PDB file of C-alpha atoms in Angstrom:
ATOM      1  CA  PRO D   1     -15.441  42.721  22.802  1.00  0.00           C
ATOM      2  CA  ASP D   2     -16.398  45.306  25.344  1.00  0.00           C
ATOM      3  CA  LEU D   3     -13.635  47.729  24.658  1.00  0.00           C
ATOM      4  CA  PHE D   4     -15.767  50.297  22.788  1.00  0.00           C
ATOM      5  CA  LYS D   5     -19.121  49.812  24.430  1.00  0.00           C
ATOM      6  CA  SER D   6     -19.091  53.343  26.006  1.00  0.00           C
ATOM      7  CA  CYS D   7     -17.843  55.085  22.896  1.00  0.00           C
ATOM      8  CA  TYR D   8     -21.275  55.511  21.142  1.00  0.00           C
ATOM      9  CA  LYS D   9     -20.129  58.682  19.495  1.00  0.00           C
ATOM     10  CA  LEU D  10     -16.914  57.401  17.978  1.00  0.00           C
ATOM     11  CA  ILE D  11     -16.567  58.278  14.470  1.00  0.00           C
ATOM     12  CA  ILE D  12     -12.765  58.058  13.727  1.00  0.00           C
ATOM     13  CA  LEU D  13     -10.657  55.099  15.092  1.00  0.00           C
ATOM     14  CA  ASP D  14      -6.905  54.778  14.461  1.00  0.00           C
ATOM     15  CA  LEU D  15      -5.478  51.221  15.420  1.00  0.00           C
ATOM     16  CA  SER D  16      -2.301  51.787  13.157  1.00  0.00           C
ATOM     17  CA  ASN D  17       1.020  50.315  13.892  1.00  0.00           C
ATOM     18  CA  ASN D  18       0.166  47.548  16.227  1.00  0.00           C
ATOM     19  CA  PHE D  19       0.310  43.663  15.955  1.00  0.00           C
ATOM     20  CA  LEU D  20      -3.276  43.141  14.796  1.00  0.00           C
ATOM     21  CA  ASN D  21      -3.713  40.073  12.591  1.00  0.00           C
ATOM     22  CA  ASN D  22      -7.163  38.903  13.386  1.00  0.00           C
ATOM     23  CA  LEU D  23      -9.931  40.933  11.860  1.00  0.00           C
ATOM     24  CA  THR D  24     -12.598  38.931  13.456  1.00  0.00           C
ATOM     25  CA  ASN D  25     -11.550  40.092  16.883  1.00  0.00           C
ATOM     26  CA  VAL D  26     -11.453  43.772  15.645  1.00  0.00           C
ATOM     27  CA  PHE D  27     -14.898  43.565  14.237  1.00  0.00           C
ATOM     28  CA  ASN D  28     -16.204  42.059  17.517  1.00  0.00           C
ATOM     29  CA  ALA D  29     -14.794  44.930  19.355  1.00  0.00           C
ATOM     30  CA  LEU D  30     -16.369  47.485  16.941  1.00  0.00           C
ATOM     31  CA  ARG D  31     -20.047  46.302  17.141  1.00  0.00           C
ATOM     32  CA  PRO D  32     -20.900  49.038  19.679  1.00  0.00           C
ATOM     33  CA  VAL D  33     -19.856  51.794  17.147  1.00  0.00           C
ATOM     34  CA  GLN D  34     -20.252  50.084  13.715  1.00  0.00           C
ATOM     35  CA  PHE D  35     -23.121  52.390  12.833  1.00  0.00           C
ATOM     36  CA  ASN D  36     -21.355  55.640  13.597  1.00  0.00           C
ATOM     37  CA  LEU D  37     -17.885  54.996  12.580  1.00  0.00           C
ATOM     38  CA  LYS D  38     -16.770  57.169   9.464  1.00  0.00           C
ATOM     39  CA  GLU D  39     -13.074  56.571   9.352  1.00  0.00           C
ATOM     40  CA  LEU D  40     -11.068  53.389  10.286  1.00  0.00           C
ATOM     41  CA  LYS D  41      -7.266  53.117  10.025  1.00  0.00           C
ATOM     42  CA  LEU D  42      -5.523  49.754  10.388  1.00  0.00           C
ATOM     43  CA  THR D  43      -2.288  50.627   8.751  1.00  0.00           C
ATOM     44  CA  GLY D  44       0.972  48.939   9.742  1.00  0.00           C
ATOM     45  CA  ASN D  45      -0.404  45.797  11.272  1.00  0.00           C
ATOM     46  CA  MET D  46       0.067  42.119  10.412  1.00  0.00           C
ATOM     47  CA  ILE D  47      -3.289  41.495   8.618  1.00  0.00           C
ATOM     48  CA  GLU D  48      -2.840  38.658   5.932  1.00  0.00           C
ATOM     49  CA  ASN D  49      -6.372  37.486   5.443  1.00  0.00           C
ATOM     50  CA  LEU D  50      -9.002  40.282   4.509  1.00  0.00           C
ATOM     51  CA  ILE D  51     -12.265  38.676   5.700  1.00  0.00           C
ATOM     52  CA  ASP D  52     -15.702  40.218   4.769  1.00  0.00           C
ATOM     53  CA  PHE D  53     -16.359  43.421   6.617  1.00  0.00           C
ATOM     54  CA  PRO D  54     -19.618  43.468   8.541  1.00  0.00           C
ATOM     55  CA  LYS D  55     -21.971  46.365   8.026  1.00  0.00           C
ATOM     56  CA  PHE D  56     -20.436  49.730   8.493  1.00  0.00           C
ATOM     57  CA  PRO D  57     -23.120  51.750   6.924  1.00  0.00           C
ATOM     58  CA  ASN D  58     -21.347  55.125   7.365  1.00  0.00           C
ATOM     59  CA  LEU D  59     -17.811  54.306   6.808  1.00  0.00           C
ATOM     60  CA  GLU D  60     -16.121  56.485   4.354  1.00  0.00           C
ATOM     61  CA  ILE D  61     -12.289  56.057   4.818  1.00  0.00           C
ATOM     62  CA  LEU D  62     -10.562  52.728   5.196  1.00  0.00           C
ATOM     63  CA  ASP D  63      -6.901  52.382   5.448  1.00  0.00           C
ATOM     64  CA  LEU D  64      -5.404  48.944   5.317  1.00  0.00           C
ATOM     65  CA  SER D  65      -1.999  50.071   4.019  1.00  0.00           C
ATOM     66  CA  TYR D  66       1.357  48.451   5.103  1.00  0.00           C
ATOM     67  CA  ASN D  67      -0.204  45.038   6.071  1.00  0.00           C
ATOM     68  CA  LYS D  68       0.296  41.550   4.374  1.00  0.00           C
ATOM     69  CA  ILE D  69      -2.827  41.076   2.484  1.00  0.00           C
ATOM     70  CA  LYS D  70      -2.582  38.934  -0.641  1.00  0.00           C
ATOM     71  CA  ILE D  71      -6.214  38.555  -1.976  1.00  0.00           C
ATOM     72  CA  ILE D  72      -9.242  40.927  -2.148  1.00  0.00           C
ATOM     73  CA  ASN D  73     -12.283  38.876  -2.461  1.00  0.00           C
ATOM     74  CA  ASP D  74     -15.404  39.690  -4.110  1.00  0.00           C
ATOM     75  CA  ASN D  75     -17.410  40.247  -0.905  1.00  0.00           C
ATOM     76  CA  SER D  76     -14.628  41.902   1.132  1.00  0.00           C
ATOM     77  CA  PHE D  77     -16.330  45.345   0.992  1.00  0.00           C
ATOM     78  CA  TYR D  78     -19.974  44.252   0.195  1.00  0.00           C
ATOM     79  CA  SER D  79     -21.413  46.236   3.079  1.00  0.00           C
ATOM     80  CA  LEU D  80     -19.262  49.348   2.744  1.00  0.00           C
ATOM     81  CA  SER D  81     -21.622  51.313   0.434  1.00  0.00           C
ATOM     82  CA  LYS D  82     -20.507  54.714   1.603  1.00  0.00           C
ATOM     83  CA  LEU D  83     -16.807  54.066   1.224  1.00  0.00           C
ATOM     84  CA  THR D  84     -15.058  56.874  -0.646  1.00  0.00           C
ATOM     85  CA  HIS D  85     -11.393  56.331   0.180  1.00  0.00           C
ATOM     86  CA  LEU D  86      -9.679  53.015   0.188  1.00  0.00           C
ATOM     87  CA  PHE D  87      -5.985  52.703   0.785  1.00  0.00           C
ATOM     88  CA  LEU D  88      -4.342  49.360   0.232  1.00  0.00           C
ATOM     89  CA  THR D  89      -0.733  50.669  -0.417  1.00  0.00           C
ATOM     90  CA  ASN D  90       2.154  48.496   0.512  1.00  0.00           C
ATOM     91  CA  ASN D  91       0.609  45.147   0.847  1.00  0.00           C
ATOM     92  CA  GLN D  92       1.373  41.940  -0.964  1.00  0.00           C
ATOM     93  CA  ILE D  93      -1.774  41.897  -3.053  1.00  0.00           C
ATOM     94  CA  GLU D  94      -1.647  39.555  -6.090  1.00  0.00           C
ATOM     95  CA  LEU D  95      -5.322  39.368  -7.005  1.00  0.00           C
ATOM     96  CA  ILE D  96      -8.419  41.547  -6.856  1.00  0.00           C
ATOM     97  CA  GLU D  97     -11.479  39.430  -7.697  1.00  0.00           C
ATOM     98  CA  ASN D  98     -13.730  41.054 -10.364  1.00  0.00           C
ATOM     99  CA  ASP D  99     -16.553  42.129  -8.054  1.00  0.00           C
ATOM    100  CA  ALA D 100     -14.588  43.326  -5.249  1.00  0.00           C
ATOM    101  CA  PHE D 101     -15.732  46.925  -5.802  1.00  0.00           C
ATOM    102  CA  LYS D 102     -19.090  46.142  -7.149  1.00  0.00           C
ATOM    103  CA  TYR D 103     -21.098  47.458  -4.031  1.00  0.00           C
ATOM    104  CA  SER D 104     -18.865  50.263  -3.127  1.00  0.00           C
ATOM    105  CA  LYS D 105     -20.133  52.670  -5.801  1.00  0.00           C
ATOM    106  CA  ASN D 106     -19.143  55.776  -3.956  1.00  0.00           C
ATOM    107  CA  LEU D 107     -15.463  55.329  -4.155  1.00  0.00           C
ATOM    108  CA  ASN D 108     -13.358  58.257  -5.244  1.00  0.00           C
ATOM    109  CA  ILE D 109      -9.937  57.007  -4.555  1.00  0.00           C
ATOM    110  CA  ILE D 110      -8.243  53.724  -4.644  1.00  0.00           C
ATOM    111  CA  LEU D 111      -4.571  53.263  -3.679  1.00  0.00           C
ATOM    112  CA  LEU D 112      -2.884  50.180  -4.655  1.00  0.00           C
ATOM    113  CA  ASN D 113       0.671  51.278  -5.065  1.00  0.00           C
ATOM    114  CA  ASN D 114       3.527  48.813  -4.105  1.00  0.00           C
ATOM    115  CA  ASN D 115       1.725  45.662  -4.412  1.00  0.00           C
ATOM    116  CA  MET D 116       2.049  42.480  -6.668  1.00  0.00           C
ATOM    117  CA  LEU D 117      -0.803  42.909  -9.009  1.00  0.00           C
ATOM    118  CA  GLN D 118      -0.644  41.297 -12.499  1.00  0.00           C
ATOM    119  CA  ARG D 119      -3.659  43.101 -13.785  1.00  0.00           C
ATOM    120  CA  THR D 120      -5.848  46.190 -13.118  1.00  0.00           C
ATOM    121  CA  PRO D 121      -8.920  45.800 -11.010  1.00  0.00           C
ATOM    122  CA  ARG D 122     -12.455  45.997 -12.606  1.00  0.00           C
ATOM    123  CA  ILE D 123     -13.758  49.536 -11.945  1.00  0.00           C
ATOM    124  CA  SER D 124     -16.894  49.379 -14.278  1.00  0.00           C
ATOM    125  CA  ASN D 125     -19.231  50.168 -11.569  1.00  0.00           C
ATOM    126  CA  LEU D 126     -17.210  53.099 -10.163  1.00  0.00           C
ATOM    127  CA  SER D 127     -18.679  56.077 -11.839  1.00  0.00           C
ATOM    128  CA  LYS D 128     -17.480  58.398  -8.933  1.00  0.00           C
ATOM    129  CA  LEU D 129     -13.884  57.135  -9.106  1.00  0.00           C
ATOM    130  CA  LYS D 130     -11.391  59.876  -9.659  1.00  0.00           C
ATOM    131  CA  ILE D 131      -8.098  58.369  -8.754  1.00  0.00           C
ATOM    132  CA  LEU D 132      -6.695  54.850  -9.359  1.00  0.00           C
ATOM    133  CA  ASP D 133      -2.976  54.491  -8.233  1.00  0.00           C
ATOM    134  CA  MET D 134      -1.166  51.475  -9.132  1.00  0.00           C
ATOM    135  CA  VAL D 135       2.355  52.674  -9.121  1.00  0.00           C
ATOM    136  CA  ASN D 136       4.931  49.953  -8.641  1.00  0.00           C
ATOM    137  CA  GLN D 137       3.672  46.426  -8.757  1.00  0.00           C
ATOM    138  CA  ASN D 138       7.201  45.097  -8.171  1.00  0.00           C
ATOM    139  CA  GLY D 139       7.566  43.840 -11.875  1.00  0.00           C
ATOM    140  CA  ASN D 140       4.340  41.974 -12.037  1.00  0.00           C
ATOM    141  CA  LEU D 141       2.082  44.311 -14.023  1.00  0.00           C
ATOM    142  CA  LYS D 142       3.094  43.504 -17.517  1.00  0.00           C
ATOM    143  CA  LYS D 143      -0.222  43.767 -19.455  1.00  0.00           C
ATOM    144  CA  LEU D 144      -3.069  46.188 -19.810  1.00  0.00           C
ATOM    145  CA  ASN D 145      -6.246  44.528 -21.105  1.00  0.00           C
ATOM    146  CA  ASP D 146      -8.665  45.978 -23.512  1.00  0.00           C
ATOM    147  CA  TYR D 147     -11.258  48.238 -21.833  1.00  0.00           C
ATOM    148  CA  ALA D 148      -9.172  48.302 -18.663  1.00  0.00           C
ATOM    149  CA  PHE D 149     -10.712  51.429 -17.385  1.00  0.00           C
ATOM    150  CA  GLU D 150     -14.059  51.717 -18.715  1.00  0.00           C
ATOM    151  CA  ARG D 151     -17.222  52.592 -16.635  1.00  0.00           C
ATOM    152  CA  ILE D 152     -20.968  51.562 -17.254  1.00  0.00           C
ATOM    153  CA  GLU D 153     -22.888  54.282 -15.462  1.00  0.00           C
ATOM    154  CA  LYS D 154     -23.188  57.819 -16.632  1.00  0.00           C
ATOM    155  CA  PRO D 155     -22.405  60.505 -15.789  1.00  0.00           C
ATOM    156  CA  HIS D 156     -18.893  59.485 -14.329  1.00  0.00           C
ATOM    157  CA  ASN D 157     -15.824  61.347 -13.379  1.00  0.00           C
ATOM    158  CA  SER D 158     -12.840  61.450 -15.551  1.00  0.00           C
ATOM    159  CA  LEU D 159      -9.869  59.468 -14.243  1.00  0.00           C
ATOM    160  CA  SER D 160      -6.239  59.948 -13.140  1.00  0.00           C
ATOM    161  CA  ILE D 161      -4.492  56.711 -13.629  1.00  0.00           C
ATOM    162  CA  HIS D 162      -1.057  56.176 -12.143  1.00  0.00           C
ATOM    163  CA  LEU D 163       1.058  53.369 -13.613  1.00  0.00           C
ATOM    164  CA  ASP D 164       4.404  54.810 -12.937  1.00  0.00           C
ATOM    165  CA  PHE D 165       7.321  52.225 -12.131  1.00  0.00           C
ATOM    166  CA  ASN D 166       5.485  49.396 -14.059  1.00  0.00           C
ATOM    167  CA  ASP D 167       7.277  48.175 -17.198  1.00  0.00           C
ATOM    168  CA  VAL D 168       4.286  47.275 -18.999  1.00  0.00           C
ATOM    169  CA  GLU D 169       5.167  44.972 -22.150  1.00  0.00           C
ATOM    170  CA  ASN D 170       1.611  44.349 -23.636  1.00  0.00           C
ATOM    171  CA  VAL D 171      -1.124  46.963 -24.065  1.00  0.00           C
ATOM    172  CA  GLY D 172      -4.412  45.997 -25.662  1.00  0.00           C
ATOM    173  CA  ASN D 173      -5.504  47.633 -28.891  1.00  0.00           C
ATOM    174  CA  LYS D 174      -8.433  49.161 -27.130  1.00  0.00           C
ATOM    175  CA  THR D 175      -7.112  49.587 -23.603  1.00  0.00           C
ATOM    176  CA  PHE D 176      -8.356  53.138 -23.118  1.00  0.00           C
ATOM    177  CA  CYS D 177     -11.605  52.629 -24.996  1.00  0.00           C
ATOM    178  CA  SER D 178     -15.103  52.052 -23.505  1.00  0.00           C
ATOM    179  CA  ARG D 179     -17.674  49.691 -25.038  1.00  0.00           C
ATOM    180  CA  TYR D 180     -20.440  51.912 -23.307  1.00  0.00           C
ATOM    181  CA  TYR D 181     -19.396  55.454 -24.129  1.00  0.00           C
ATOM    182  CA  ASN D 182     -17.432  56.319 -27.202  1.00  0.00           C
ATOM    183  CA  ILE D 183     -15.226  58.702 -25.402  1.00  0.00           C
ATOM    184  CA  SER D 184     -11.936  58.243 -23.224  1.00  0.00           C
ATOM    185  CA  GLU D 185     -12.499  58.394 -19.494  1.00  0.00           C
ATOM    186  CA  ILE D 186      -9.007  59.478 -18.666  1.00  0.00           C
ATOM    187  CA  PHE D 187      -7.586  62.889 -18.136  1.00  0.00           C
ATOM    188  CA  ASN D 188      -4.262  62.055 -16.583  1.00  0.00           C
ATOM    189  CA  LEU D 189      -2.132  58.986 -17.477  1.00  0.00           C
ATOM    190  CA  ASP D 190       1.352  58.446 -15.805  1.00  0.00           C
ATOM    191  CA  MET D 191       3.603  55.761 -17.364  1.00  0.00           C
ATOM    192  CA  THR D 192       7.259  55.042 -17.394  1.00  0.00           C
ATOM    193  CA  MET D 193       9.488  55.513 -20.512  1.00  0.00           C
ATOM    194  CA  ASN D 194       9.679  51.707 -20.857  1.00  0.00           C
ATOM    195  CA  SER D 195       5.882  51.318 -21.167  1.00  0.00           C
ATOM    196  CA  ILE D 196       5.392  54.153 -23.519  1.00  0.00           C
ATOM    197  CA  LYS D 197       8.227  52.648 -25.785  1.00  0.00           C
ATOM    198  CA  SER D 198       6.707  49.068 -25.854  1.00  0.00           C
ATOM    199  CA  ILE D 199       3.215  50.200 -27.210  1.00  0.00           C
ATOM    200  CA  ASN D 200       2.078  51.413 -30.618  1.00  0.00           C
ATOM    201  CA  ARG D 201       1.427  55.110 -29.876  1.00  0.00           C
ATOM    202  CA  CYS D 202      -1.697  55.044 -32.058  1.00  0.00           C
ATOM    203  CA  ILE D 203      -3.179  53.647 -28.853  1.00  0.00           C
ATOM    204  CA  LEU D 204      -2.638  57.146 -27.203  1.00  0.00           C
ATOM    205  CA  LYS D 205      -5.139  58.545 -29.729  1.00  0.00           C
ATOM    206  CA  GLN D 206      -7.747  56.989 -27.601  1.00  0.00           C
ATOM    207  CA  LEU D 207      -7.100  59.413 -24.954  1.00  0.00           C
ATOM    208  CA  ASN D 208      -8.504  62.251 -26.986  1.00  0.00           C
ATOM    209  CA  SER D 209     -12.125  62.972 -25.955  1.00  0.00           C
ATOM    210  CA  GLY D 210     -14.746  65.483 -25.091  1.00  0.00           C
ATOM    211  CA  LEU D 211     -14.586  64.386 -21.417  1.00  0.00           C
ATOM    212  CA  SER D 212     -11.916  66.703 -20.293  1.00  0.00           C
ATOM    213  CA  THR D 213     -10.506  69.736 -22.217  1.00  0.00           C
ATOM    214  CA  ARG D 214      -7.046  68.438 -22.040  1.00  0.00           C
ATOM    215  CA  VAL D 215      -5.487  65.264 -21.299  1.00  0.00           C
ATOM    216  CA  TYR D 216      -2.132  65.070 -19.380  1.00  0.00           C
ATOM    217  CA  LEU D 217       0.601  62.382 -20.085  1.00  0.00           C
ATOM    218  CA  ASP D 218       3.451  62.136 -17.591  1.00  0.00           C
ATOM    219  CA  VAL D 219       6.244  59.950 -18.927  1.00  0.00           C
ATOM    220  CA  GLY D 220       8.466  58.916 -16.036  1.00  0.00           C
ATOM    221  CA  LEU D 221      12.277  58.910 -16.929  1.00  0.00           C
ATOM    222  CA  THR D 222      13.823  58.221 -13.585  1.00  0.00           C
ATOM    223  CA  GLN D 223      14.485  54.570 -14.483  1.00  0.00           C
ATOM    224  CA  GLN D 224      16.343  55.535 -17.578  1.00  0.00           C
ATOM    225  CA  PRO D 225      19.803  56.680 -18.202  1.00  0.00           C
ATOM    226  CA  ILE D 226      19.680  60.404 -19.498  1.00  0.00           C
ATOM    227  CA  GLU D 227      21.035  59.465 -22.982  1.00  0.00           C
ATOM    228  CA  LYS D 228      17.999  57.387 -23.591  1.00  0.00           C
ATOM    229  CA  HIS D 229      15.520  60.028 -22.969  1.00  0.00           C
ATOM    230  CA  SER D 230      15.362  61.420 -26.399  1.00  0.00           C
ATOM    231  CA  GLU D 231      14.255  58.085 -27.717  1.00  0.00           C
ATOM    232  CA  VAL D 232      10.765  58.833 -26.601  1.00  0.00           C
ATOM    233  CA  CYS D 233      10.761  62.461 -25.560  1.00  0.00           C
ATOM    234  CA  ASN D 234      11.530  64.023 -28.872  1.00  0.00           C
ATOM    235  CA  CYS D 235       9.834  66.545 -31.160  1.00  0.00           C
ATOM    236  CA  ASP D 236       8.152  63.943 -33.214  1.00  0.00           C
ATOM    237  CA  PHE D 237       6.469  62.511 -30.136  1.00  0.00           C
ATOM    238  CA  LYS D 238       5.406  65.904 -29.051  1.00  0.00           C
ATOM    239  CA  LYS D 239       3.892  66.643 -32.302  1.00  0.00           C
ATOM    240  CA  PHE D 240       2.006  63.379 -32.343  1.00  0.00           C
ATOM    241  CA  VAL D 241       0.351  63.781 -28.957  1.00  0.00           C
ATOM    242  CA  SER D 242      -0.215  67.465 -29.292  1.00  0.00           C
ATOM    243  CA  LYS D 243      -2.495  66.612 -32.543  1.00  0.00           C
ATOM    244  CA  TYR D 244      -4.724  64.820 -30.169  1.00  0.00           C
ATOM    245  CA  LYS D 245      -4.706  67.472 -27.458  1.00  0.00           C
ATOM    246  CA  ILE D 246      -2.474  65.546 -25.065  1.00  0.00           C
ATOM    247  CA  ASP D 247      -0.092  67.607 -22.947  1.00  0.00           C
ATOM    248  CA  LEU D 248       3.156  66.202 -22.079  1.00  0.00           C
ATOM    249  CA  VAL D 249       3.956  67.166 -18.413  1.00  0.00           C
ATOM    250  CA  GLY D 250       6.821  66.323 -15.973  1.00  0.00           C
ATOM    251  CA  ALA D 251      10.355  65.479 -17.193  1.00  0.00           C
ATOM    252  CA  CYS D 252       9.326  64.452 -20.580  1.00  0.00           C
ATOM    253  CA  GLY D 253       7.297  67.558 -21.288  1.00  0.00           C
ATOM    254  CA  GLN D 254      10.280  69.695 -20.182  1.00  0.00           C
ATOM    255  CA  LEU D 255      12.656  67.879 -22.506  1.00  0.00           C
ATOM    256  CA  THR D 256      10.276  68.302 -25.641  1.00  0.00           C
ATOM    257  CA  ASN D 257       9.978  72.040 -24.941  1.00  0.00           C
ATOM    258  CA  ILE D 258      13.219  72.700 -26.690  1.00  0.00           C
ATOM    259  CA  CYS D 259      11.757  71.824 -30.039  1.00  0.00           C
ATOM    260  CA  GLU D 260      11.644  74.407 -32.633  1.00  0.00           C
ATOM    261  CA  PRO D 261       8.154  75.622 -33.739  1.00  0.00           C
ATOM    262  CA  GLN D 262       8.376  74.833 -37.242  1.00  0.00           C
ATOM    263  CA  LYS D 263       9.392  71.176 -36.380  1.00  0.00           C
ATOM    264  CA  ILE D 264       6.302  70.775 -34.305  1.00  0.00           C
ATOM    265  CA  ASP D 265       4.001  72.121 -36.960  1.00  0.00           C
ATOM    266  CA  ASP D 266       5.527  70.139 -39.951  1.00  0.00           C
ATOM    267  CA  LYS D 267       2.677  68.449 -41.720  1.00  0.00           C
ATOM    268  CA  ASN D 268       3.136  64.747 -42.045  1.00  0.00           C
ATOM    269  CA  GLU D 269       0.483  62.179 -42.992  1.00  0.00           C
ATOM    270  CA  ASP D 270      -1.054  60.726 -39.622  1.00  0.00           C
ATOM    271  CA  GLU D 271       0.101  57.014 -39.153  1.00  0.00           C
ATOM    272  CA  CYS D 272      -2.964  56.219 -37.238  1.00  0.00           C
ATOM    273  CA  THR D 273      -5.587  57.433 -39.777  1.00  0.00           C
ATOM    274  CA  ASN D 274      -6.319  53.945 -41.335  1.00  0.00           C
ATOM    275  CA  ARG D 275      -5.524  51.848 -38.124  1.00  0.00           C
ATOM    276  CA  GLN D 276      -8.897  50.497 -37.355  1.00  0.00           C
ATOM    277  CA  GLU D 277      -7.585  48.062 -34.794  1.00  0.00           C
ATOM    278  CA  PHE D 278      -7.035  51.079 -32.438  1.00  0.00           C
ATOM    279  CA  THR D 279     -10.361  52.792 -33.038  1.00  0.00           C
ATOM    280  CA  CYS D 280     -12.753  52.725 -30.202  1.00  0.00           C
ATOM    281  CA  ASP D 281     -16.134  51.544 -31.257  1.00  0.00           C
ATOM    282  CA  LEU D 282     -19.394  51.762 -29.406  1.00  0.00           C
ATOM    283  CA  HIS D 283     -21.078  48.312 -28.795  1.00  0.00           C
ATOM    284  CA  GLN D 284     -23.437  49.115 -25.829  1.00  0.00           C
ATOM    285  CA  LYS D 285     -26.259  47.010 -27.221  1.00  0.00           C
ATOM    286  CA  ASN D 286     -24.218  43.809 -26.729  1.00  0.00           C
ATOM    287  CA  PHE D 287     -23.761  44.439 -23.059  1.00  0.00           C
TER     288      PHE D 287
END
């Protein structure tokens, strides 16, 4: 408990790659510096239970990657009001309770890649969030609910969502919609080929908005044999997303660049014109 009592100017502390498993002891040791600390790294320890953090009023960066955390509770980060970067990569997180980030409204980046999540976390209060990384949930993330990435407060940053290496089988009809603002909040979306194949592509129309000049869609192909790539990455798909100002980037974008211009410009009736189930409606008065 007295370890840091003389370190009253300490602002960055790295306790990574040790055998720490009891956060209560860590917090007791940090009492002398808790009002100054801006960055705390606890990467690569043996932390299983994420108890509620005491008041660290100036903490901006928290790294808990490569531990054994399974649940993020509602009050875990209650007192971390200035937190901007939260790294939870390579844990065993199965559940993030709905209000886990409610009081950390300054979050810019949340990294949750390589965990065990079955659903996306609630980010409705995070108007400053720019990056949500949920790459590879080890086969558990099968569904994206309606309004999964909406935010309540305005103005808010446009989002970069990373969902690579998740074979999502079920996407809600209004997954990329918001009930509060009738515009998409996403400027970059990464998904695997299997996920794109399993959804009705009319849902991608929801990404078209005035929030960003362009929207970037990166379809990951690394899990698919090369002969399967053209099933999604074809001229018809490029024409469809281009109509809604969505740019294909990465491997899929490179493949579709071989399309002849006249094939892209062929005028076909838009299959989504009368599909109201995929239209984003504004219902702010109900919330």
